[in-house]
Tab-separated table of C-alpha atoms in Angstrom:
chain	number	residue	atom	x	y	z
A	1	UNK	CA	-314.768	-40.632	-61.257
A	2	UNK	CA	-315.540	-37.890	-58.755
A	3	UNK	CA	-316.300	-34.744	-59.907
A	4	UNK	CA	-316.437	-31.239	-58.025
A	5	UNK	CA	-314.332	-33.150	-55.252
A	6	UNK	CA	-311.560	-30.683	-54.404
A	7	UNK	CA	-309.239	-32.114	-51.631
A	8	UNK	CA	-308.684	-35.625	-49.861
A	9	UNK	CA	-310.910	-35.283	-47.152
A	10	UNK	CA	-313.587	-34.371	-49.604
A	11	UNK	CA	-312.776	-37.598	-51.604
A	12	UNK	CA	-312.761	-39.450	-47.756
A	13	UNK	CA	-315.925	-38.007	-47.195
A	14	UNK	CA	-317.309	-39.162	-50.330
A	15	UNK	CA	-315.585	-42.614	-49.352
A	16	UNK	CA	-317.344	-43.215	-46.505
A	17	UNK	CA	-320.974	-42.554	-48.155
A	18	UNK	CA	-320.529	-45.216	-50.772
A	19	UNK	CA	-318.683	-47.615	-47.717
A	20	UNK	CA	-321.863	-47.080	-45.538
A	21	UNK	CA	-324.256	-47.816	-49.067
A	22	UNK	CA	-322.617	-51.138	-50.026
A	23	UNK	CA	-322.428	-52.060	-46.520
A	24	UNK	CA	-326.472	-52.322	-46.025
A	25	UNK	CA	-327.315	-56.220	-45.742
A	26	UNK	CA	-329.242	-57.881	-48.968
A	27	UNK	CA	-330.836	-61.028	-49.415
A	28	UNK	CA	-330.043	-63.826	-51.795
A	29	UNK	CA	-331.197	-66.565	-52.697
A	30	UNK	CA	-332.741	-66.620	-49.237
A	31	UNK	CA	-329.651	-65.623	-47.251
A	32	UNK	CA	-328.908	-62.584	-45.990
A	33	UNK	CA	-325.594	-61.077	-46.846
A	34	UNK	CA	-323.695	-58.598	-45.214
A	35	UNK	CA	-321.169	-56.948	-48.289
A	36	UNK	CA	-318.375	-54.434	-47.754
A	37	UNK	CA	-315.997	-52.912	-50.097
A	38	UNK	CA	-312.190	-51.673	-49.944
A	39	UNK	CA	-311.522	-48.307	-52.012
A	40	UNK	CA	-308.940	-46.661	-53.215
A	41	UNK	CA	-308.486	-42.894	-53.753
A	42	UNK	CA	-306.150	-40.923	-55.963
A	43	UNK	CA	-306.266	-37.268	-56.282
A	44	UNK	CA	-305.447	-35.383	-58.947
A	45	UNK	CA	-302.198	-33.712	-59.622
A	46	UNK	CA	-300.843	-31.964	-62.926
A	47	UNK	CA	-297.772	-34.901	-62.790
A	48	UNK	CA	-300.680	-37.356	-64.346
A	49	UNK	CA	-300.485	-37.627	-68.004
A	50	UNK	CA	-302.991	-40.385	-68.614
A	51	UNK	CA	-305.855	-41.260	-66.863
A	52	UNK	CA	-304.569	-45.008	-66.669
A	53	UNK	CA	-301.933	-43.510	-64.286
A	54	UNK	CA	-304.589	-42.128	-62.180
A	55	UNK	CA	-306.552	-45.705	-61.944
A	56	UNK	CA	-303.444	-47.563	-61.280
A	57	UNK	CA	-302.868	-45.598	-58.592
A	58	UNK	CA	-306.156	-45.825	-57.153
A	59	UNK	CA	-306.236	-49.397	-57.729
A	60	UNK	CA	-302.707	-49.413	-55.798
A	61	UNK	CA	-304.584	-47.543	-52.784
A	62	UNK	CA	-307.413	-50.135	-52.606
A	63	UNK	CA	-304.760	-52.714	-52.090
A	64	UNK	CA	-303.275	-51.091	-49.346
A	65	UNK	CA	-306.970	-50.423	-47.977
A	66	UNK	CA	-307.164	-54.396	-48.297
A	67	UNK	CA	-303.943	-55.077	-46.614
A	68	UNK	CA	-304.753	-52.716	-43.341
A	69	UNK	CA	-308.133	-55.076	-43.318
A	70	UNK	CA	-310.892	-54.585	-46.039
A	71	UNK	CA	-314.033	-52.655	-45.250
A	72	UNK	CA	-311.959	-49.312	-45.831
A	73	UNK	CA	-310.568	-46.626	-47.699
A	74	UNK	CA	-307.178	-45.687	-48.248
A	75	UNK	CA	-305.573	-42.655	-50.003
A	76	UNK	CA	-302.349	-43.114	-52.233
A	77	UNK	CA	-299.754	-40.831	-51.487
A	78	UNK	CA	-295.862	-40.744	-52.280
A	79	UNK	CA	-294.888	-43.644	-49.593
A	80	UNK	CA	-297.593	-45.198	-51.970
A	81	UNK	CA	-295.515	-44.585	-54.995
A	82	UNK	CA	-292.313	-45.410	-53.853
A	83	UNK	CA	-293.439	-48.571	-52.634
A	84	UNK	CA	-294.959	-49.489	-55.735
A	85	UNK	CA	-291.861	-48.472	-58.102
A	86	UNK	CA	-290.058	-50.992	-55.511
A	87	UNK	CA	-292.460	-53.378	-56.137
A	88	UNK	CA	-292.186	-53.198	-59.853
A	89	UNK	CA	-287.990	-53.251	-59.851
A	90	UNK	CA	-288.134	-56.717	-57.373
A	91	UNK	CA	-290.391	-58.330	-60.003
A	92	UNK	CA	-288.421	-57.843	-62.725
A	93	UNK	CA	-285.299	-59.126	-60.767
A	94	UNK	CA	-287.060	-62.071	-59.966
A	95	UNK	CA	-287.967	-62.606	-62.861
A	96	UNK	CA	-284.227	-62.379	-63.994
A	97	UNK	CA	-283.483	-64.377	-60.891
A	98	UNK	CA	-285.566	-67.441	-62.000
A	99	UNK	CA	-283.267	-67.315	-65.188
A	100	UNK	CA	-280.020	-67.027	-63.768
A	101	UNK	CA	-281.327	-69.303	-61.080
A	102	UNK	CA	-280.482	-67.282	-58.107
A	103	UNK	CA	-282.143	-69.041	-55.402
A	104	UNK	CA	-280.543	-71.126	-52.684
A	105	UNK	CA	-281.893	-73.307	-49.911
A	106	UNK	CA	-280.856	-72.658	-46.305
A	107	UNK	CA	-281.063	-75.440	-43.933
A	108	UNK	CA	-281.779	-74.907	-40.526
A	109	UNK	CA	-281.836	-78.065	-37.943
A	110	UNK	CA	-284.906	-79.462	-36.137
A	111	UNK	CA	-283.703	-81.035	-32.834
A	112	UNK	CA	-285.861	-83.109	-30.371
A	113	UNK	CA	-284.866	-80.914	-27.160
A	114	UNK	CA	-284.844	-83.739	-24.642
A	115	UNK	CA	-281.118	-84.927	-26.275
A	116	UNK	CA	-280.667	-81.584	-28.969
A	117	UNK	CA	-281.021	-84.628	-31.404
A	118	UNK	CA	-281.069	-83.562	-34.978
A	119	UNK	CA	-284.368	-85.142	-36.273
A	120	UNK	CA	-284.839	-83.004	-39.589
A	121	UNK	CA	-284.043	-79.595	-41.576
A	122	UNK	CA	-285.875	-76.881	-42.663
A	123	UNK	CA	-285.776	-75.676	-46.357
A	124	UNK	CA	-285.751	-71.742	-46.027
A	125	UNK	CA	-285.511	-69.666	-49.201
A	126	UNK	CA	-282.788	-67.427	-49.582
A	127	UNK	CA	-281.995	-64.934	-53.103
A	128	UNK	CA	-278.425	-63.936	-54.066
A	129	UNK	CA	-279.315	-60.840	-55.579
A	130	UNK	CA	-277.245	-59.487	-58.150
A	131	UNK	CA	-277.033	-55.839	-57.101
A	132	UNK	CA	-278.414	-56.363	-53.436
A	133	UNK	CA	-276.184	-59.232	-52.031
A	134	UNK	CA	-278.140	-61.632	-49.668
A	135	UNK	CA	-281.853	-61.096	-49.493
A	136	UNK	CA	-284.515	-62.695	-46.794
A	137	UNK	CA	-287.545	-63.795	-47.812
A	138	UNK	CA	-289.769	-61.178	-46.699
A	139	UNK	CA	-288.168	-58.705	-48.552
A	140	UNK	CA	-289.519	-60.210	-52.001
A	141	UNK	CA	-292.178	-63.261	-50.300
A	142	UNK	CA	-295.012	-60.683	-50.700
A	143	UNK	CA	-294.196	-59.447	-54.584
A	144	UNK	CA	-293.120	-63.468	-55.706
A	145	UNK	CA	-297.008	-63.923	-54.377
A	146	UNK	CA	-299.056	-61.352	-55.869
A	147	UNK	CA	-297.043	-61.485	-59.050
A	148	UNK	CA	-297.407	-65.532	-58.915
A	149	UNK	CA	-293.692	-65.859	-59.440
A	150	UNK	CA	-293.483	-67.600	-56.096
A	151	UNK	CA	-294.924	-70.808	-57.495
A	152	UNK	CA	-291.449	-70.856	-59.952
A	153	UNK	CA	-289.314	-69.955	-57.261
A	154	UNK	CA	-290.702	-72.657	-55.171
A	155	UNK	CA	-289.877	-75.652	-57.857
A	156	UNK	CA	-286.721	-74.557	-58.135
A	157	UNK	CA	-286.168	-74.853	-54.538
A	158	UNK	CA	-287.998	-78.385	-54.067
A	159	UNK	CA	-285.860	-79.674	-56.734
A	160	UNK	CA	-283.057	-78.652	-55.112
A	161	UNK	CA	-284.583	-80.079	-51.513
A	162	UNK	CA	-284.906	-83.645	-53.411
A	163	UNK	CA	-281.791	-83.447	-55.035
A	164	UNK	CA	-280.361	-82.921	-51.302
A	165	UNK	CA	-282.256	-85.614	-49.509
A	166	UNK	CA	-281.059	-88.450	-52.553
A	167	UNK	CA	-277.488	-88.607	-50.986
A	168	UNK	CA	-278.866	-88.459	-47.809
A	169	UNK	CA	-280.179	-91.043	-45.468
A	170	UNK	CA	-280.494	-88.691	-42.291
A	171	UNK	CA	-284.032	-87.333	-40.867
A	172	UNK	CA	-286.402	-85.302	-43.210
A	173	UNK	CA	-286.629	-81.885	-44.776
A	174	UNK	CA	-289.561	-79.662	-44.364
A	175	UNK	CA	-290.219	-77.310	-47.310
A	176	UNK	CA	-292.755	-74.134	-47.187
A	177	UNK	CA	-295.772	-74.305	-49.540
A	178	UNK	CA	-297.384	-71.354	-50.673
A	179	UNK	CA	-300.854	-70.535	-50.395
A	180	UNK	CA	-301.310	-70.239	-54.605
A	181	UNK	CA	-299.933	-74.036	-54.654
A	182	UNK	CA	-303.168	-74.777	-53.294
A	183	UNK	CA	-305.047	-73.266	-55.941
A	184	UNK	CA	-303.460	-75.937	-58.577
A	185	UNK	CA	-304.781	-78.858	-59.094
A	186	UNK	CA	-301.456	-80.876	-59.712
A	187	UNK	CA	-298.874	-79.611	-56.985
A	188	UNK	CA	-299.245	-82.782	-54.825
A	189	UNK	CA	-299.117	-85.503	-57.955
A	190	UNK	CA	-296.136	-83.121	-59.118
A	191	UNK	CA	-294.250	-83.117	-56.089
A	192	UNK	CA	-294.475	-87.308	-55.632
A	193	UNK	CA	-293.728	-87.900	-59.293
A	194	UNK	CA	-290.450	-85.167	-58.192
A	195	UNK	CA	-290.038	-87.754	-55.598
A	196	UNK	CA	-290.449	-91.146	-57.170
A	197	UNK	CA	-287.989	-89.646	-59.844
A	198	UNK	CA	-285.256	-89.039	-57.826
A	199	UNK	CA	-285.719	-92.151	-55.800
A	200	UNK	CA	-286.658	-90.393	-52.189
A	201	UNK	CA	-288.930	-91.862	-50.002
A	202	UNK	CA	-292.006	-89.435	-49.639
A	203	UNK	CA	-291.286	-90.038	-45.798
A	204	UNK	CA	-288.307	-88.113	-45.882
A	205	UNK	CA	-290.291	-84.573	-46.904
A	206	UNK	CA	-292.899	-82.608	-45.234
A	207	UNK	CA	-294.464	-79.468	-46.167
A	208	UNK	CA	-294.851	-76.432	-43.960
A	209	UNK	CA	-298.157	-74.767	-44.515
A	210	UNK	CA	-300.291	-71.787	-43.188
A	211	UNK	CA	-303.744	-71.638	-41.835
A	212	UNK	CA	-304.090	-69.281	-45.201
A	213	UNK	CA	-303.517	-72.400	-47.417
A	214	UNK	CA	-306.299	-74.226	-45.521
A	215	UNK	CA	-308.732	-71.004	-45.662
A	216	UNK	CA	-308.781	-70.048	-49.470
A	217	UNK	CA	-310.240	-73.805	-50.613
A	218	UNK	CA	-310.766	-76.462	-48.011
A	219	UNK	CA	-312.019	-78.869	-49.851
A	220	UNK	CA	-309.266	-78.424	-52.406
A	221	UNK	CA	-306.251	-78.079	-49.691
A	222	UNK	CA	-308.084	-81.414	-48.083
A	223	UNK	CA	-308.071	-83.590	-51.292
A	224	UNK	CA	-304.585	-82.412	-51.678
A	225	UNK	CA	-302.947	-83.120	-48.027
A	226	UNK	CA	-304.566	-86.549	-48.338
A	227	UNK	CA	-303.013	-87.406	-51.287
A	228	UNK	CA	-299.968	-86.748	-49.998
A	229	UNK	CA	-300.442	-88.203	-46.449
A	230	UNK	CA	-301.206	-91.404	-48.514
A	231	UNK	CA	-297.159	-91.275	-49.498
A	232	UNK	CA	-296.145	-90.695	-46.740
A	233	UNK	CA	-295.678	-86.449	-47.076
A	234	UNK	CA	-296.405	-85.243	-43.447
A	235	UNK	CA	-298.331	-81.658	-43.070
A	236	UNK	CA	-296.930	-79.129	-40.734
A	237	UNK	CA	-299.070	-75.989	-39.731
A	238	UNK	CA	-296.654	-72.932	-39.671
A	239	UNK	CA	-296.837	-69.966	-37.307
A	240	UNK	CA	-299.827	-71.511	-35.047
A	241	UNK	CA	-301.651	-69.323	-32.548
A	242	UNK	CA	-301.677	-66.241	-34.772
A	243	UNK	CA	-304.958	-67.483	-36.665
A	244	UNK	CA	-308.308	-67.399	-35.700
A	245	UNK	CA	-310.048	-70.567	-36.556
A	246	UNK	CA	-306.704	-73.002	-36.493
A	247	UNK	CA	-308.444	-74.620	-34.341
A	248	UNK	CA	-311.375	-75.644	-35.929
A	249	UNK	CA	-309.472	-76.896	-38.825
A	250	UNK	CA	-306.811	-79.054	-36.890
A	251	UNK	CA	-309.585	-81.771	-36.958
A	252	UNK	CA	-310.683	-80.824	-40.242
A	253	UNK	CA	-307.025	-81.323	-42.127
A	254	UNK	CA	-304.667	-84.325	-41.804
A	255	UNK	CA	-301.998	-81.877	-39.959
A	256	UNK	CA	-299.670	-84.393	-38.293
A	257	UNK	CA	-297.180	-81.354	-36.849
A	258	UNK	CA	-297.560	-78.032	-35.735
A	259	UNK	CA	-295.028	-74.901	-35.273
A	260	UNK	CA	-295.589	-73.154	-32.088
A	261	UNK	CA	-295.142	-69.437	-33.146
A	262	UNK	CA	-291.531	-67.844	-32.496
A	263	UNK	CA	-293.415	-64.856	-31.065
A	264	UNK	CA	-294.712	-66.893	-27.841
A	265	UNK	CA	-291.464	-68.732	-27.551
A	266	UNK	CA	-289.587	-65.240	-27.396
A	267	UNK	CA	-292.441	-64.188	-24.859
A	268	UNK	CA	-291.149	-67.360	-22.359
A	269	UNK	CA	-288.515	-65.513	-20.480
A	270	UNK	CA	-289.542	-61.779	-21.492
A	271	UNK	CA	-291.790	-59.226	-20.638
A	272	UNK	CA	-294.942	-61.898	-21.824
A	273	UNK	CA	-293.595	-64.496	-19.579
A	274	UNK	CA	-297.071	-65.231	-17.904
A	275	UNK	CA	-299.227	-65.219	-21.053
A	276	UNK	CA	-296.622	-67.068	-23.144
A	277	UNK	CA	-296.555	-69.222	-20.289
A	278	UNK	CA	-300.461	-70.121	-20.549
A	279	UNK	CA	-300.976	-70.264	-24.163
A	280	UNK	CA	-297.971	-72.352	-25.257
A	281	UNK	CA	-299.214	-74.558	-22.766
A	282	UNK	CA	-302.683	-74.867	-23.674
A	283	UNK	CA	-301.639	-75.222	-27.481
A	284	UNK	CA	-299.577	-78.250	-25.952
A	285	UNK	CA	-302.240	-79.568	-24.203
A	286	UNK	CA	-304.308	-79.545	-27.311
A	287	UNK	CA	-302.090	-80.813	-29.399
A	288	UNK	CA	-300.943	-83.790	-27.107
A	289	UNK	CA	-305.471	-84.394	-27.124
A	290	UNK	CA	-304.871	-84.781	-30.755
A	291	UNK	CA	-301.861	-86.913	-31.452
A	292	UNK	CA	-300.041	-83.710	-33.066
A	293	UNK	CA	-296.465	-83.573	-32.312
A	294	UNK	CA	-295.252	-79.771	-31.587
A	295	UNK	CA	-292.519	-77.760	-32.848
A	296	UNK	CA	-291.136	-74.337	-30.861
A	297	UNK	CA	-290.007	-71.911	-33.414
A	298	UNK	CA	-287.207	-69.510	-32.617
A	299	UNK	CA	-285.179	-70.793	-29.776
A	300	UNK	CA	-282.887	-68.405	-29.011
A	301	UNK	CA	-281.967	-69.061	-25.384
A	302	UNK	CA	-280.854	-72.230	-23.125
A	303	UNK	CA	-284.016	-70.526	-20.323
A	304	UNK	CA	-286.592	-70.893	-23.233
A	305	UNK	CA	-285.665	-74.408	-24.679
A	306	UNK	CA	-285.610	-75.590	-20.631
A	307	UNK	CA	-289.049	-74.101	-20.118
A	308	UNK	CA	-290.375	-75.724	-23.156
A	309	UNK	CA	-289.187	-79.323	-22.243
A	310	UNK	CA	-290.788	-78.834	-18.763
A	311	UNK	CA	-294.067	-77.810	-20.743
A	312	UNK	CA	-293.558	-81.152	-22.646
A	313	UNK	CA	-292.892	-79.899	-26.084
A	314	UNK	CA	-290.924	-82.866	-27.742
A	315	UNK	CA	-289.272	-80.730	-30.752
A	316	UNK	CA	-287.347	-77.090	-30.989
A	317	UNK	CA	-285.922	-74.916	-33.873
A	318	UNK	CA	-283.998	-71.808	-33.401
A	319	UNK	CA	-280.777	-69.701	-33.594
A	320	UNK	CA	-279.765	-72.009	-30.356
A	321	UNK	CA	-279.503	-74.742	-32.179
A	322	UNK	CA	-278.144	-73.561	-35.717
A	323	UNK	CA	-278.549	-70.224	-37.957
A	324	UNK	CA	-279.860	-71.348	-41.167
A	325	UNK	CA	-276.885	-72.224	-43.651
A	326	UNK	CA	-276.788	-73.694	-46.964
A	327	UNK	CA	-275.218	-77.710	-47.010
C-alpha cells in the first residue's frame, strides 16, 4: 500500500524503484541469480467499497504486466475491467457448458500433398454457446486455462475422439493437449486405459502439443510422451518456429511429427515470400536430419501447397483441403 502517491505516474514512478531493487543479482546457494518481478497498480477511486476490490484489481494488472512479458508494471484501467467482467461471465458458462455438455469436435483432414491423400483428422474444439451461437477456441482457450476448466473440457472431447475412431478403421486423429495435462501425473495412463476400453488401437491417436508443454516440466512431459510412445500414441509439436529453444528439445522429447506454423505457410506466396521461403526450408531440412515427418498448417492456396511439395514437405492441412466440420 502506497501512501502520499497521488496520480498514476506517481504510482509508475514508484514502480520502477522497487522493479530496479528486486532486479539487483543475489547469490544462493553459490549461484548467482538474477530476480525480476511483474506489478500491478490500481489507483484509487471513490467507486471502491472494499479494499479486496482494490487488490483484485491490482492483482488483475500484474497479470496483464505478465502477459505483455514479466519484468514490468502495468496499470489497471477500464479496458482492464471490462475484460475481467468478460472473463468472469465465460467461466461461469463453461462451467454450465461442461454440464449441459456443450462441446463438439471439429474434424479437419490431414492429406499427404503428393496425392491430397487423406492420412488423418484433426480434433479441434468447438462450444455451442447457449446465448453466443458458435464459439472458436480462442475466444474461451485462455479463461478454460487459467481457470483449469480446460482439463474437463478436454476429456469430454477425447472421449468423444475415441468414441469416433471405434467405428472407424481409416487413418488417425490428432487431439490437442494442454499444457496443465502435463502437470498431472495420470493423463497418459488415463488416456490408454480410455483407449484399451473402447477397443482403439493407441496407433490410431496422436496428441498435438506445444513447446509450452515441454517447458513447464521436462522431465515430467518426458516420462509422460514415453509412456505413450510405448503404445503406440505419436507426439506432434504444434505451431513450430514460433519458440525459442524448439530446437534444443526436438532431440530431447520423443516428437515423431511436427506442424510447420500457418504463419510461414501464409508468408509462401505473400509479402514474406523470401523469408518464408528460407525458414520453412531449413525447418525441413532439420526435420528430414531427424527422422521427423512435417506437417504445413493452413493451406489456403493451390501456389502454397505446390511450393511446399517442391520444398519436400510430405503432409498439408488447411482450408484447401477441408474447413473443419463435425462427422
Amino acid at each position: 500500500l502506497a501512501d502520499g502517491v497521488e496520480d498514476a505516474a506517481g504510482s509508475l514512478a514508484l514502480s520502477a524503484r522497487i522493479l530496479e531493487a528486486v532486479s539487483k543479482p543475489l547469490w544462493l546457494a553459490g549461484r548467482e541469480l538474477f530476480p525480476s518481478a511483474s506489478i500491478g497498480i490500481a489507483q484509487w477511486q471513490p467507486r471502491y467499497r472494499l479494499g479486496e476490490e482494490l487488490l483484485r484489481d491490482a492483482d488483475a494488472a500484474m497479470y496483464r504486466a505478465k502477459a505483455e512479458g514479466r519484468d514490468r508494471s502495468a496499470l489497471f484501467d477500464e479496458a482492464m475491467r471490462a475484460h475481467a467482467i468478460r472473463s468472469l461471465d465465460l467461466e461461469a458458462d463453461l462451467r454450465r457448458a461442461i454440464l449441459n455438455d456443450a462441446f463438439v469436435p471439429h474434424f479437419q483432414p490431414i492429406v499427404r500433398l503428393a496425392d491430397n491423400t487423406v492420412v488423418g483428422h484433426e480434433a479441434l474444439l468447438r462450444w455451442n454457446h447457449e446465448w453466443h451461437g458458435p464459439l472458436p477456441p480462442g475466444e474461451f482457450i485462455g479463461v478454460g486455462e487459467d481457470s483449469g476448466l480446460i482439463e474437463q473440457v478436454d476429456w469430454l472431447i477425447y472421449e468423444r475422439v475415441v468414441d469416433w475412431l471405434r467405428g472407424r478403421d481409416d487413418g488417425y486423429v490428432s487431439i490437442n493437449v494442454s499444457p496443465r495435462h502435463f502437470r498431472s501425473d495420470d493423463f497418459a495412463e488415463r488416456l490408454l486405459q480410455m483407449l484399451d476400453g473402447a477397443g482403439v488401437d493407441p496407433h490410431r491417436l496422436r496428441i498435438e502439443i506445444t513447446e509450452v508443454a515441454l517447458l513447464d516440466d521436462a522431465p515430467r512431459a518426458l516420462r509422460m510422451l514415453n509412456t505413450l510412445r510405448e503404445r503406440g500414441v505419436q507426439a506432434l509439436l504444434d505451431d513450430f518456429g514460433t519458440g525459442f529453444s524448439a530446437l534444443s528439445y526436438l532431440h530431447r522429447f520423443p516428437i515423431q511429427s511436427l506442424k510447420i506454423d500457418r504463419s510461414f505457410v501464409a508468408g509462401l506466396d505473400g509479402q514474406t515470400r523470401a523469408e518464408s521461403l528460407a525458414l520453412v526450408r531449413a525447418i525441413l531440412a532439420l526435420a528430414s536430419t531427424l527422422g521427423i515427418d512435417t506437417i504445413g498448417e493452413g493451406i489456403e492456396t493451390e501456389a502454397q501447397r505446390d511450393i511446399l511439395v517442391e520444398l519436400g514437405c510430405p503432409f498439408g492441412q488447411g482450408y484447401l483441403y477441408g474447413v473443419p466440420a463435425p462427422l
